[in-house]
Amino acid sequence: MPTQKRVTHQDVAKLAGVSTAVVSYVINNGPRPTSLEVRERVLRAIAELDYHPSALARSLRSQRTNTIAFIASDYYDVGDNIQIFTAPSSSAILTGLVTETKANGYYLLVFPIGVEEELNQLQVLLRSGRLDGVVVRLVQESSATDPLLEMISSVDIPCVCIERPGDPRFGFSTVTFDDERGAYTATQYLIEQGHTRIAHIHGDLRYDASLRRLSGYRQALTDANLPIDEQIIAGKTWLSADAIAAAQRIMQGDAPPTAILAASDTLAFPIIQFLQSQGYRIPGDVSVIGFDDIPLARDMAPALTSIRIPFVEIGRKAVNLTLDAMAGSSNANTMSDVLPVELIRRGTA
Amino acid sequence: MPTQKRVTHQDVAKLAGVSTAVVSYVINNGPRPTSLEVRERVLRAIAELDYHPSALARSLRSQRTNTIAFIASDYYDVGDNIQIFTAPSSSAILTGLVTETKANGYYLLVFPIGVEEELNQLQVLLRSGRLDGVVVRLVQESSATDPLLEMISSVDIPCVCIERPGDPRFGFSTVTFDDERGAYTATQYLIEQGHTRIAHIHGDLRYDASLRRLSGYRQALTDANLPIDEQIIAGKTWLSADAIAAAQRIMQGDAPPTAILAASDTLAFPIIQFLQSQGYRIPGDVSVIGFDDIPLARDMAPALTSIRIPFVEIGRKAVNLTLDAMAGSSNANTMSDVLPVELIRRGTA
DNA sequence: GTGAAAGCGCTAACAA
DNA sequence: TTGTTAGCGCTTTCAC
């Protein structure tokens, strides 16, 4: 088939009776001025020919691609069904990323990478020249992410870390949220409600978020002079089956808790399901607080009390900081944004 | 700062003592053979210099970018909080898309576009030459999507439609799922359980999915010789508040239903919440069936009976069909894949 | 204010 | 088998 030949710069120049340089000046509003009359002519020619510049040629020349990548690092080995952007947090973050990139005239490339995966493929991407900047989602504790950040750093691409901070020595800006305070606030709230035996069902401890939430929980108990009972701290993965197993174990102990702080909403729901199946009333017998405040938390019966995290905002902020890093000289001051979380009181606690 | 100069083809050629053509042949395994010895030398030089080809230059030359875009068309005007990839379906599809693109050595660009939005920005993207193919998510009924598909078609980029089919005249392959049958199956199941007054709370009727689910529901009633009572068919948007309002209206009627088919799980949950708040037992007094079978459906109390849609599979298939369309001559036979849905029986019906 | 031309880094056609 | 070179489409320096 006679695939139509691409309309180029040259065609426009010829039709407008100017040089290709002028066409460029008109398109880019610079770097040099053009007379109004010529500008008009060029614009008309562009319209007439329905000319669209080649991003490839332009990028090759200018070394700018208008593309940002979202490096979604995660453990992709959990469970039988792959969960990449199905986690409520990931998708909300993505919403923020994608809207903000688009709003700024950039494109978003999405690149998932398993925590234990070889970095080769990522290296190829980073070194290919397709990217102006990257937003990288970190889930592990700081030092575990060093090889990844080391690579990004060595490629010298503007980068912003989200969810977990990277080691400060890389100098990347960071947008995180305060897991520890969230767990602290939730626990404190339960204590205020008169609970003294508060359990915690944590998530996969390979995730730094799990660690921090656990830590906030512990701190709140300590600050309230309540004992920390390891018998009522359990958890294994982010899968509901494990949360249920943890709940079961905890409730079977000598002195079962009257409240449970779950490490996430997706853990809280199966826990509630289990408790109710065992005849417990929520919150009558056991109060439950989740974490993340996914949209459905509000819609459940009973509605789930939870810790709200501004995921969309995180995505937005990350893009803006990346853009800043790209614009400013590379010694732009690095920002460490820790977004606040908020206890949303509803029906389960 | 002295940004290090890029290592190029030339550097490799010089170090290996060969011409740039040979370097290209080695990298691409063709199009012409190279002697083993030379190949070795080039590979060594590449390793030593840590050479990574410029995707830009390569693409400019070869007119292939190894990039596929996901054009996520949707109504982005609903509610106060933007919901782009937060909808369970979107994120599961994205999971399929992103894993399959990566598995095939491609990159995925994500581009949301509002149904009522100008197509200019999309046009720029499509004509920029950055894309080898696109997967476009359609949510409206067929003819409403014509301008969008017309544009893609005119750019002559391999394209696959998902969720809704596009007009056949564009010749795009299609990966959809059988909404109508899903609703039919669910309704039929309720009838088999002895229900004769079955309500339907539909979603936003601007979405073709809403229409089809409604249609399947009606058909099942008709086929069972049950009357269709418009009094117990309601709905407005995909927002929970509207679902609750619909449920309220329906239950206040003269002869309230004993079963409700909700157009989605995210609608079913608030409906259940409302019903329970009014003292109805689920499924004792009212049975409820959802649609989509989101992961949480299983974890709720009671667990939600729902229609499972293979979202991840849809994403995968779409990518593969796009790859096919790119590989084959552009007259590759178009496929219309309608993936089956499945009733998942759980606790609410 | 505008034109000519170099060159971004690569692939592949043409030579050898 | 390998080397030489044109050119993908654009931006921008150099000349006017």
XYZ file of C-alpha atoms (C1' of nucleotides) in Angstrom:
730
model
C 0.000 0.000 0.000
C 1.221 3.501 -0.790
C 1.727 4.784 2.719
C 1.548 8.541 2.427
C 4.824 10.295 2.806
C 5.318 12.380 5.866
C 4.876 16.103 5.576
C 8.042 17.737 6.805
C 9.517 20.977 7.703
C 10.768 21.340 4.189
C 7.363 21.072 2.640
C 6.099 23.789 4.904
C 9.082 25.969 4.150
C 8.627 25.560 0.452
C 4.931 26.282 0.492
C 5.403 29.312 2.696
C 8.313 30.476 0.633
C 10.692 30.651 3.544
C 13.609 28.681 4.844
C 13.300 25.744 7.188
C 14.868 27.792 9.922
C 11.974 30.179 9.918
C 9.516 27.363 10.160
C 11.319 26.250 13.256
C 11.278 29.720 14.719
C 7.572 29.985 14.208
C 6.816 26.606 15.695
C 8.941 27.169 18.728
C 8.298 30.854 19.156
C 11.970 31.422 18.955
C 14.781 31.387 19.588
C 14.723 34.201 17.069
C 11.925 36.588 16.156
C 10.010 36.440 12.922
C 8.053 39.108 11.189
C 4.349 38.881 11.694
C 3.720 38.538 8.026
C 6.050 35.601 7.609
C 4.685 34.014 10.709
C 1.202 34.153 9.263
C 2.343 32.566 6.043
C 4.064 29.744 7.828
C 1.096 29.097 10.046
C -1.135 28.958 7.015
C 1.156 26.535 5.275
C 1.235 24.347 8.362
C -2.526 24.284 8.508
C -2.883 23.659 4.823
C -0.478 20.770 4.780
C -1.716 19.532 8.146
C 1.865 19.436 9.224
C 2.824 17.804 12.524
C 6.450 17.881 13.599
C 8.257 14.638 14.196
C 8.840 14.279 17.902
C 11.661 11.911 17.126
C 13.642 14.291 14.977
C 12.961 17.102 17.309
C 14.070 15.131 20.324
C 17.152 13.836 18.622
C 18.155 17.330 17.875
C 17.164 19.018 21.088
C 17.793 16.198 23.510
C 14.426 16.705 25.081
C 11.649 14.188 24.787
C 8.817 15.601 26.862
C 8.505 12.217 28.431
C 8.639 11.234 32.050
C 8.710 7.666 33.227
C 7.014 6.236 36.248
C 9.267 3.502 37.535
C 6.894 1.420 39.599
C 9.097 -0.669 41.801
C 7.306 -3.334 43.789
C 7.294 -6.962 44.788
C 5.566 -8.659 41.944
C 5.870 -12.134 43.356
C 2.993 -12.102 45.786
C -0.006 -14.294 45.285
C -1.217 -16.019 42.211
C -2.604 -13.024 40.435
C -0.345 -10.219 39.423
C -1.151 -7.013 41.173
C 0.569 -4.098 39.614
C -1.709 -1.169 39.488
C -4.619 -2.867 41.111
C -3.492 -1.792 44.543
C -5.633 1.204 45.356
C -2.618 3.250 46.281
C -0.801 2.636 43.012
C -3.726 3.548 40.868
C -4.505 6.710 42.759
C -0.893 7.771 42.522
C -0.983 7.016 38.838
C -3.999 9.218 38.461
C -2.054 12.087 39.940
C 0.971 11.374 37.805
C -0.858 11.081 34.561
C -3.057 14.121 34.948
C -0.217 16.326 35.983
C 2.130 15.168 33.239
C -0.538 15.771 30.668
C -1.410 19.151 32.096
C 2.197 20.151 31.592
C 2.451 18.913 28.058
C 4.454 15.855 28.931
C 3.892 12.186 28.329
C 4.013 9.449 30.907
C 5.714 6.146 30.307
C 4.864 3.441 32.812
C 7.525 0.956 33.663
C 7.024 -1.648 36.397
C 10.019 -3.325 37.862
C 10.140 -6.100 40.398
C 12.232 -5.461 43.453
C 14.198 -8.602 42.840
C 14.346 -8.174 39.103
C 17.529 -7.530 37.181
C 18.035 -3.871 36.460
C 19.159 -4.442 32.883
C 15.905 -3.588 31.227
C 15.599 -0.462 33.276
C 19.144 0.470 32.425
C 18.375 0.193 28.755
C 15.404 2.472 29.170
C 17.265 5.027 31.228
C 20.192 5.158 28.870
C 18.126 5.177 25.725
C 17.600 8.892 25.838
C 13.823 8.629 25.724
C 13.306 10.210 29.114
C 13.586 13.703 30.456
C 12.954 12.620 34.004
C 11.649 9.854 36.177
C 9.412 9.371 39.151
C 10.323 6.253 41.011
C 8.127 4.515 43.477
C 10.067 2.912 46.305
C 8.583 0.388 48.666
C 11.519 -1.003 50.565
C 13.518 0.518 53.324
C 16.053 3.001 52.167
C 19.278 1.051 51.758
C 17.579 -1.728 49.819
C 16.780 0.759 47.108
C 20.335 1.918 46.652
C 21.221 -0.095 43.552
C 18.187 1.253 41.757
C 18.860 4.837 42.724
C 22.537 4.404 42.047
C 21.697 3.511 38.504
C 19.361 6.421 37.997
C 21.883 8.722 39.549
C 24.665 7.488 37.300
C 22.541 8.175 34.246
C 22.099 11.682 35.522
C 18.376 11.929 34.932
C 16.242 14.172 37.117
C 14.441 11.929 39.549
C 11.888 12.135 42.309
C 11.177 9.352 44.787
C 7.722 8.677 46.078
C 6.256 6.686 48.946
C 9.667 5.957 50.495
C 12.587 8.337 50.540
C 15.789 7.334 48.846
C 19.136 7.762 50.493
C 19.782 11.510 50.770
C 23.186 11.148 49.212
C 21.547 10.803 45.808
C 20.022 14.201 46.202
C 16.652 13.279 44.798
C 13.562 15.110 45.883
C 11.048 13.042 47.712
C 7.307 12.933 48.173
C 6.199 10.680 50.953
C 3.495 10.512 53.548
C 3.652 9.985 57.208
C 2.880 6.321 57.801
C 4.228 6.404 61.264
C 2.120 9.300 62.346
C -0.909 7.763 60.701
C -0.548 4.594 62.704
C 0.220 6.633 65.780
C -2.876 8.762 65.336
C -5.097 5.764 64.777
C -3.761 3.958 67.803
C -4.004 7.034 69.933
C -7.583 7.479 68.868
C -8.382 3.933 69.912
C -6.760 4.556 73.254
C -8.851 7.667 73.705
C -11.898 5.567 73.054
C -10.939 3.561 76.097
C -9.241 0.612 74.451
C -6.263 -0.800 76.257
C -5.781 -4.003 74.335
C -5.189 -2.924 70.784
C -3.918 -5.389 68.216
C -2.041 -4.639 65.040
C -2.201 -6.733 61.924
C 0.673 -5.622 59.811
C 1.400 -6.038 56.142
C 4.308 -7.627 54.364
C 7.302 -6.566 56.423
C 9.496 -6.315 53.380
C 7.614 -3.094 52.753
C 8.896 -0.147 54.605
C 5.327 1.070 55.005
C 4.594 -1.985 57.114
C 7.540 -1.265 59.317
C 6.623 2.343 59.810
C 3.019 1.658 60.544
C 4.059 -0.953 63.036
C 6.427 1.508 64.569
C 3.800 4.226 64.889
C 1.479 1.771 66.555
C 4.132 0.764 69.068
C 5.061 4.322 69.814
C 1.488 5.305 70.551
C 1.124 2.474 73.026
C 4.394 3.335 74.661
C 3.520 6.994 74.931
C 0.258 6.021 76.588
C 2.088 3.753 79.000
C 0.324 0.745 77.628
C 2.197 -2.531 77.384
C 3.127 -3.870 73.987
C 1.928 -7.408 73.714
C 3.586 -9.298 70.877
C 0.770 -11.830 71.083
C -1.570 -9.400 69.469
C 0.765 -8.233 66.753
C 0.650 -10.404 63.676
C 0.592 -10.390 59.921
C 2.440 -11.807 56.986
C 1.596 -10.466 53.530
C -0.859 -8.060 51.956
C -3.152 -10.951 51.097
C -6.477 -11.250 52.809
C -5.983 -14.898 53.686
C -2.969 -14.026 55.763
C -4.798 -11.199 57.461
C -7.569 -13.563 58.392
C -5.088 -16.081 59.739
C -3.495 -13.341 61.806
C -6.849 -12.208 63.139
C -7.729 -15.739 64.040
C -4.554 -16.244 65.968
C -4.905 -12.964 67.772
C -8.487 -13.559 68.800
C -7.712 -17.012 70.073
C -5.206 -15.712 72.602
C -5.795 -15.568 76.327
C -6.818 -11.954 76.337
C -8.131 -10.984 72.923
C -7.993 -7.341 71.950
C -10.949 -5.001 71.785
C -9.543 -3.115 68.853
C -7.459 -3.874 65.797
C -5.408 -1.556 63.677
C -5.016 -3.064 60.233
C -2.093 -2.056 58.054
C -4.359 -1.361 55.107
C -8.002 -1.194 54.162
C -7.660 -4.220 51.962
C -6.543 -6.075 55.060
C -9.195 -4.543 57.274
C -12.101 -5.795 55.206
C -11.279 -9.485 55.358
C -10.473 -9.075 59.028
C -13.910 -7.621 59.622
C -15.431 -10.354 57.548
C -13.718 -12.932 59.688
C -14.628 -11.295 62.970
C -18.253 -11.034 62.026
C -18.272 -14.642 60.964
C -17.086 -15.474 64.460
C -19.946 -13.563 65.970
C -18.085 -10.414 66.934
C -19.905 -7.148 66.471
C -18.010 -4.339 64.827
C -17.395 -1.947 66.526
C -19.362 -3.227 69.501
C -17.045 -6.085 70.398
C -14.040 -5.135 68.347
C -13.179 -1.807 66.801
C -11.249 -1.825 63.551
C -9.281 0.876 61.816
C -7.887 0.527 58.326
C -5.214 2.416 56.460
C -5.214 4.169 53.051
C -8.852 5.174 52.998
C -9.703 3.682 49.667
C -12.918 4.927 48.085
C -14.845 1.849 49.101
C -14.053 2.371 52.765
C -16.885 4.836 52.869
C -19.319 2.531 51.152
C -19.017 -0.534 53.279
C -21.319 -1.587 56.049
C -20.157 -0.622 58.527
C -18.168 2.147 56.893
C -14.503 1.747 57.621
C -12.647 4.140 59.843
C -9.315 4.691 58.184
C -6.244 6.807 57.670
C -6.484 8.889 54.566
C -3.414 9.252 52.399
C -3.404 11.872 49.654
C -2.299 9.551 46.896
C -3.399 11.647 43.972
C -1.673 14.627 45.481
C 1.494 12.601 45.816
C 1.455 11.872 42.119
C 0.897 15.487 41.235
C 3.585 16.764 43.516
C 6.041 14.224 42.228
C 5.557 15.343 38.664
C 5.935 18.964 39.593
C 9.114 18.314 41.476
C 10.447 16.337 38.553
C 9.653 19.202 36.243
C 11.421 21.524 38.654
C 14.454 19.304 38.719
C 14.480 19.267 34.930
C 14.148 22.995 34.637
C 16.482 24.140 37.332
C 20.142 23.454 37.083
C 20.757 19.978 38.381
C 21.781 21.448 41.690
C 18.224 22.559 42.281
C 17.579 22.272 45.965
C 16.052 18.947 46.793
C 12.700 18.947 48.487
C 11.467 16.426 50.982
C 7.750 16.623 51.066
C 6.061 14.557 53.718
C 2.363 14.843 53.108
C 0.083 14.673 56.114
C -2.335 11.845 56.661
C -5.661 12.126 58.362
C -7.880 9.933 60.475
C -11.278 9.539 58.886
C -13.754 8.500 61.551
C -16.509 6.272 60.343
C -18.374 3.285 61.583
C -15.830 0.714 62.666
C -14.072 2.572 65.422
C 28.690 21.224 34.926
C 30.596 19.107 32.416
C 27.852 16.707 31.425
C 29.631 13.691 30.054
C 29.385 13.280 26.335
C 27.314 10.462 25.024
C 29.096 7.345 23.864
C 28.029 6.678 20.302
C 28.202 4.184 17.593
C 31.308 5.822 16.295
C 33.201 5.414 19.521
C 32.391 1.739 19.554
C 33.398 1.351 15.929
C 36.692 3.071 16.503
C 37.549 1.076 19.585
C 36.608 -2.184 17.924
C 38.433 -1.185 14.785
C 35.419 -1.669 12.560
C 32.963 0.492 10.690
C 29.778 1.836 12.189
C 27.779 -0.406 9.915
C 29.213 -3.459 11.566
C 28.361 -2.125 14.973
C 24.819 -1.776 13.788
C 24.788 -5.297 12.390
C 26.009 -6.697 15.642
C 23.524 -4.799 17.740
C 20.609 -5.718 15.585
C 21.742 -9.204 14.631
C 21.450 -8.224 11.061
C 20.415 -7.406 8.496
C 23.776 -8.758 7.420
C 25.988 -11.367 9.028
C 29.211 -10.616 10.827
C 32.132 -12.849 11.512
C 32.251 -14.253 14.976
C 35.534 -12.659 15.680
C 34.421 -9.186 14.747
C 31.221 -9.668 16.628
C 33.199 -10.482 19.742
C 35.332 -7.407 19.353
C 32.337 -5.159 18.962
C 30.596 -6.659 21.940
C 33.684 -6.124 24.009
C 33.955 -2.545 22.927
C 30.310 -1.978 23.766
C 30.816 -3.410 27.207
C 33.987 -1.493 27.799
C 32.488 1.822 26.788
C 29.195 0.963 28.431
C 27.539 1.943 25.221
C 23.763 2.251 25.011
C 22.179 3.103 21.694
C 20.080 6.218 21.416
C 16.487 5.177 21.023
C 15.796 8.536 19.460
C 18.289 8.245 16.656
C 17.377 4.676 16.087
C 13.693 5.452 15.915
C 14.192 8.419 13.667
C 16.015 6.223 11.271
C 13.940 3.081 11.475
C 10.560 4.658 12.066
C 9.926 2.271 14.912
C 9.735 3.401 18.486
C 8.896 0.294 20.462
C 6.226 2.284 22.152
C 2.543 1.625 22.428
C 0.095 4.083 23.860
C -2.898 3.350 25.977
C -5.512 5.913 25.085
C -7.758 5.849 28.095
C -10.943 7.474 26.966
C -13.455 8.149 29.694
C -15.747 10.721 31.202
C -13.532 12.650 33.499
C -16.187 15.015 34.672
C -17.887 12.857 37.245
C -17.773 13.710 40.919
C -15.425 15.905 42.780
C -12.424 13.661 42.802
C -10.816 12.644 39.579
C -11.041 8.963 38.951
C -8.816 7.899 36.169
C -7.157 4.691 37.001
C -8.783 4.273 40.343
C -11.669 2.386 38.859
C -10.902 -1.252 39.519
C -11.471 -2.148 35.913
C -9.072 0.441 34.543
C -6.268 -0.531 36.826
C -6.639 -4.227 36.175
C -6.617 -3.605 32.462
C -3.561 -1.456 32.875
C -1.854 -4.273 34.693
C -2.433 -6.499 31.716
C -1.294 -3.861 29.284
C 1.851 -2.953 31.088
C 3.058 -6.462 31.799
C 2.470 -7.623 28.281
C 4.109 -4.624 26.659
C 7.136 -5.046 28.843
C 7.286 -8.760 28.195
C 7.507 -7.983 24.500
C 10.195 -5.386 24.812
C 7.873 -2.466 24.296
C 7.098 0.577 26.362
C 3.695 1.799 27.386
C 2.670 5.418 27.236
C -0.483 6.254 29.134
C -2.687 8.966 27.761
C -6.049 9.768 29.305
C -8.557 11.672 27.269
C -11.935 12.929 28.316
C -14.820 11.944 26.127
C -15.794 15.536 25.694
C -12.268 16.808 25.402
C -10.829 18.304 22.251
C -8.871 15.795 20.245
C -6.039 18.201 19.484
C -3.654 16.949 22.087
C -4.261 13.400 21.033
C -3.735 14.357 17.432
C -0.377 15.836 18.261
C 0.621 12.636 20.000
C -0.575 10.387 17.232
C 1.099 12.403 14.523
C 4.311 12.911 16.407
C 5.721 9.606 15.314
C 6.381 8.406 18.851
C 4.012 5.486 18.637
C 4.076 2.165 16.907
C 0.560 1.322 17.920
C -2.255 2.176 20.257
C -4.746 0.463 22.466
C -7.784 2.585 22.935
C -10.307 2.147 25.649
C -13.809 3.018 24.545
C -16.665 3.539 26.933
C -19.426 5.006 24.837
C -21.672 3.369 22.360
C -20.121 2.779 19.022
C -21.049 5.781 16.927
C -20.081 8.226 19.650
C -16.528 7.031 19.353
C -16.281 7.638 15.649
C -14.386 10.928 15.717
C -11.724 9.421 17.907
C -11.343 6.328 15.773
C -11.533 8.372 12.630
C -8.526 10.277 13.799
C -6.540 7.200 14.685
C -7.504 5.625 11.437
C -6.421 8.640 9.437
C -3.026 8.560 11.080
C -2.758 4.970 9.993
C -1.493 3.586 13.284
C -2.235 -0.002 14.252
C -4.992 0.130 16.826
C -6.968 -2.188 19.032
C -10.153 -1.219 20.839
C -10.992 -2.531 24.239
C -14.108 -2.670 26.393
C -16.362 -1.413 23.592
C -16.001 -2.242 19.933
C -15.412 0.523 17.478
C -17.299 0.751 14.241
C -16.231 -2.184 12.063
C -15.554 0.082 9.151
C -12.319 1.168 10.805
C -11.106 -2.393 10.756
C -9.607 -2.333 14.213
C -9.344 -5.488 16.232
C -11.365 -5.534 19.365
C -11.182 -7.074 22.802
C -14.376 -6.813 24.739
C -16.335 -8.816 27.235
C -19.883 -9.871 27.270
C -21.695 -7.405 29.503
C -25.041 -8.400 28.220
C -24.536 -12.051 28.900
C -23.132 -11.260 32.309
C -26.236 -9.365 33.297
C -28.366 -12.036 31.713
C -26.625 -14.787 33.635
C -26.877 -12.945 36.918
C -30.544 -12.210 36.437
C -31.255 -15.732 35.335
C -29.515 -17.016 38.404
C -31.686 -14.856 40.612
C -34.759 -16.150 38.846
C -33.602 -19.698 39.429
C -33.305 -18.864 43.093
C -36.991 -18.121 43.040
C -36.929 -14.357 42.745
C -39.622 -12.815 40.622
C -39.166 -9.189 41.560
C -35.642 -8.346 40.588
C -34.490 -4.762 40.496
C -31.638 -3.318 38.510
C -29.581 -0.356 39.563
C -27.727 0.719 36.513
C -24.676 2.899 36.067
C -24.184 6.061 34.104
C -26.134 5.471 30.928
C -23.652 7.406 28.848
C -21.536 4.301 29.219
C -22.309 1.578 26.792
C -21.595 -0.956 29.518
C -24.564 0.399 31.445
C -26.785 -0.003 28.445
C -25.697 -3.530 27.760
C -26.021 -4.656 31.308
C -29.451 -3.168 31.429
C -30.299 -4.916 28.234
C -29.098 -8.304 29.484
C -31.155 -7.867 32.603
C -34.271 -7.086 30.606
C -33.736 -9.958 28.264
C -33.422 -12.452 31.071
C -36.680 -11.303 32.571
C -38.394 -11.443 29.238
C -37.093 -14.899 28.486
C -38.413 -16.054 31.835
C -41.788 -14.491 31.118
C -41.388 -12.116 33.984
C -42.741 -8.604 33.675
C -40.353 -5.718 33.417
C -41.239 -3.143 36.007
C -39.669 0.227 35.324
C -40.361 1.142 38.933
C -37.547 -1.075 40.036
C -35.054 -0.001 37.463
C -33.069 3.028 38.509
C -29.654 4.571 38.580
C -27.831 7.678 37.543
C -24.046 7.700 37.766
C -21.283 5.443 38.993
C -21.211 7.293 42.279
C -22.320 5.553 45.422
C -24.585 8.370 46.504
C -26.655 7.936 43.378
C -26.807 4.201 43.828
C -28.092 4.688 47.334
C -30.693 7.137 46.132
C -31.804 4.648 43.529
C -31.996 1.856 46.071
C -34.018 4.048 48.348
C -36.481 4.865 45.654
C -36.804 1.289 44.586
C -37.358 -0.035 48.068
C -39.984 2.581 48.812
C -42.191 1.401 45.984
C -45.405 -0.524 46.438
C -43.867 -3.874 45.834
C -40.181 -3.745 46.647
C -37.933 -6.281 44.997
C -36.391 -9.281 46.684
C -33.253 -9.052 44.637
C -31.111 -6.354 43.100
C -28.652 -6.575 40.270
C -26.165 -3.746 40.590
C -24.290 -2.531 37.532
C -20.972 -2.742 39.323
C -19.419 -3.881 42.552
C -18.652 -0.345 43.548
C -22.367 0.315 43.293
C -23.342 -2.898 45.027
C -21.450 -2.100 48.207
C -23.142 1.186 49.017
C -26.451 -0.393 48.082
C -25.854 -3.154 50.588
C -24.767 -0.618 53.128
C -27.975 1.256 52.645
C -30.174 -1.814 52.735
C -28.601 -3.027 55.928
C -29.031 0.378 57.484
C -32.725 0.055 56.725
C -32.864 -3.250 58.485
C -32.846 -5.529 55.478
C -30.861 -8.717 55.783
C -28.625 -9.626 52.878
C -29.350 -12.039 51.317
C -32.220 -13.002 53.627
C -34.508 -10.147 52.695
C -32.793 -8.904 49.581
C -30.261 -10.663 47.409
C -27.640 -8.544 45.698
C -25.364 -9.285 42.786
C -22.568 -7.012 41.699
C -20.611 -6.730 38.493
C -16.832 -6.743 37.802
C -15.778 -8.954 40.668
C -13.194 -6.653 42.094
C -10.727 -8.242 44.508
C -12.516 -6.876 47.545
C -15.771 -8.546 46.569
C -14.431 -11.706 48.114
C -13.344 -10.030 51.300
C -16.521 -8.302 52.306
C -19.045 -9.500 54.799
C -21.125 -10.877 53.327
C -18.919 -11.690 50.371
C -20.336 -10.253 47.202
C -21.755 -12.439 44.486
C -20.592 -10.904 41.243
C -19.832 -11.264 37.575
C -16.163 -11.758 36.950
C -14.596 -9.964 34.039
C -11.095 -10.949 32.950
C -9.676 -7.454 32.945
C -6.028 -8.364 33.092
C -6.537 -10.778 30.251
C -8.170 -8.044 28.233
C -5.089 -5.899 28.599
C -2.798 -8.708 27.600
C -4.839 -9.685 24.608
C -5.083 -6.109 23.455
C -1.329 -5.725 23.444
C -0.843 -8.942 21.571
C -3.352 -7.977 18.950
C -1.697 -4.618 18.593
C 1.641 -6.310 18.122
C 0.041 -8.548 15.522
C -1.398 -5.597 13.703
C 2.023 -3.962 13.716
C 3.786 -7.031 12.454
C 1.343 -8.222 9.840
C 0.674 -6.168 6.809
C -1.899 -3.602 7.728
C -4.535 -5.789 6.165
C -4.024 -8.324 8.905
C -7.333 -9.906 9.607
C -9.124 -8.082 12.361
C -10.091 -10.077 15.384
C -13.097 -9.511 17.546
C -12.451 -11.152 20.831
C -15.363 -11.206 23.216
C -14.060 -12.614 26.441
C -16.459 -14.626 28.550
C -17.646 -13.465 31.917
C -18.506 -15.682 34.807
C -20.896 -15.636 37.722
C -19.030 -15.956 40.984
C -21.423 -17.161 43.652
C -20.728 -15.882 47.085
C -22.707 -14.686 50.038
C -25.078 -12.034 48.798
C -27.176 -14.055 46.375
C 14.822 39.431 9.951
C 16.151 35.474 7.066
C 18.816 31.610 4.483
C 22.336 27.841 4.297
C 24.121 24.196 6.302
C 26.007 21.372 10.082
C 24.912 17.755 12.814
C 21.956 15.040 16.629
C 23.051 9.093 16.393
C 21.593 5.735 13.901
C 20.401 2.168 9.727
C 20.847 0.360 5.328
C 21.755 0.898 0.496
C 25.646 0.964 -2.326
C 30.363 -0.380 -3.041
C 34.163 -3.170 -2.537
C 32.136 -10.303 4.986
C 33.053 -5.256 5.685
C 33.584 0.031 4.746
C 31.476 4.446 3.098
C 27.911 7.366 3.062
C 23.182 9.245 2.481
C 19.590 10.662 4.978
C 15.626 10.093 8.797
C 13.425 15.520 10.361
C 14.615 18.736 13.092
C 17.259 22.988 15.652
C 20.552 26.351 15.708
C 24.963 28.455 14.555
C 27.042 31.057 11.135
C 26.658 34.159 7.579
C 24.168 37.848 5.372
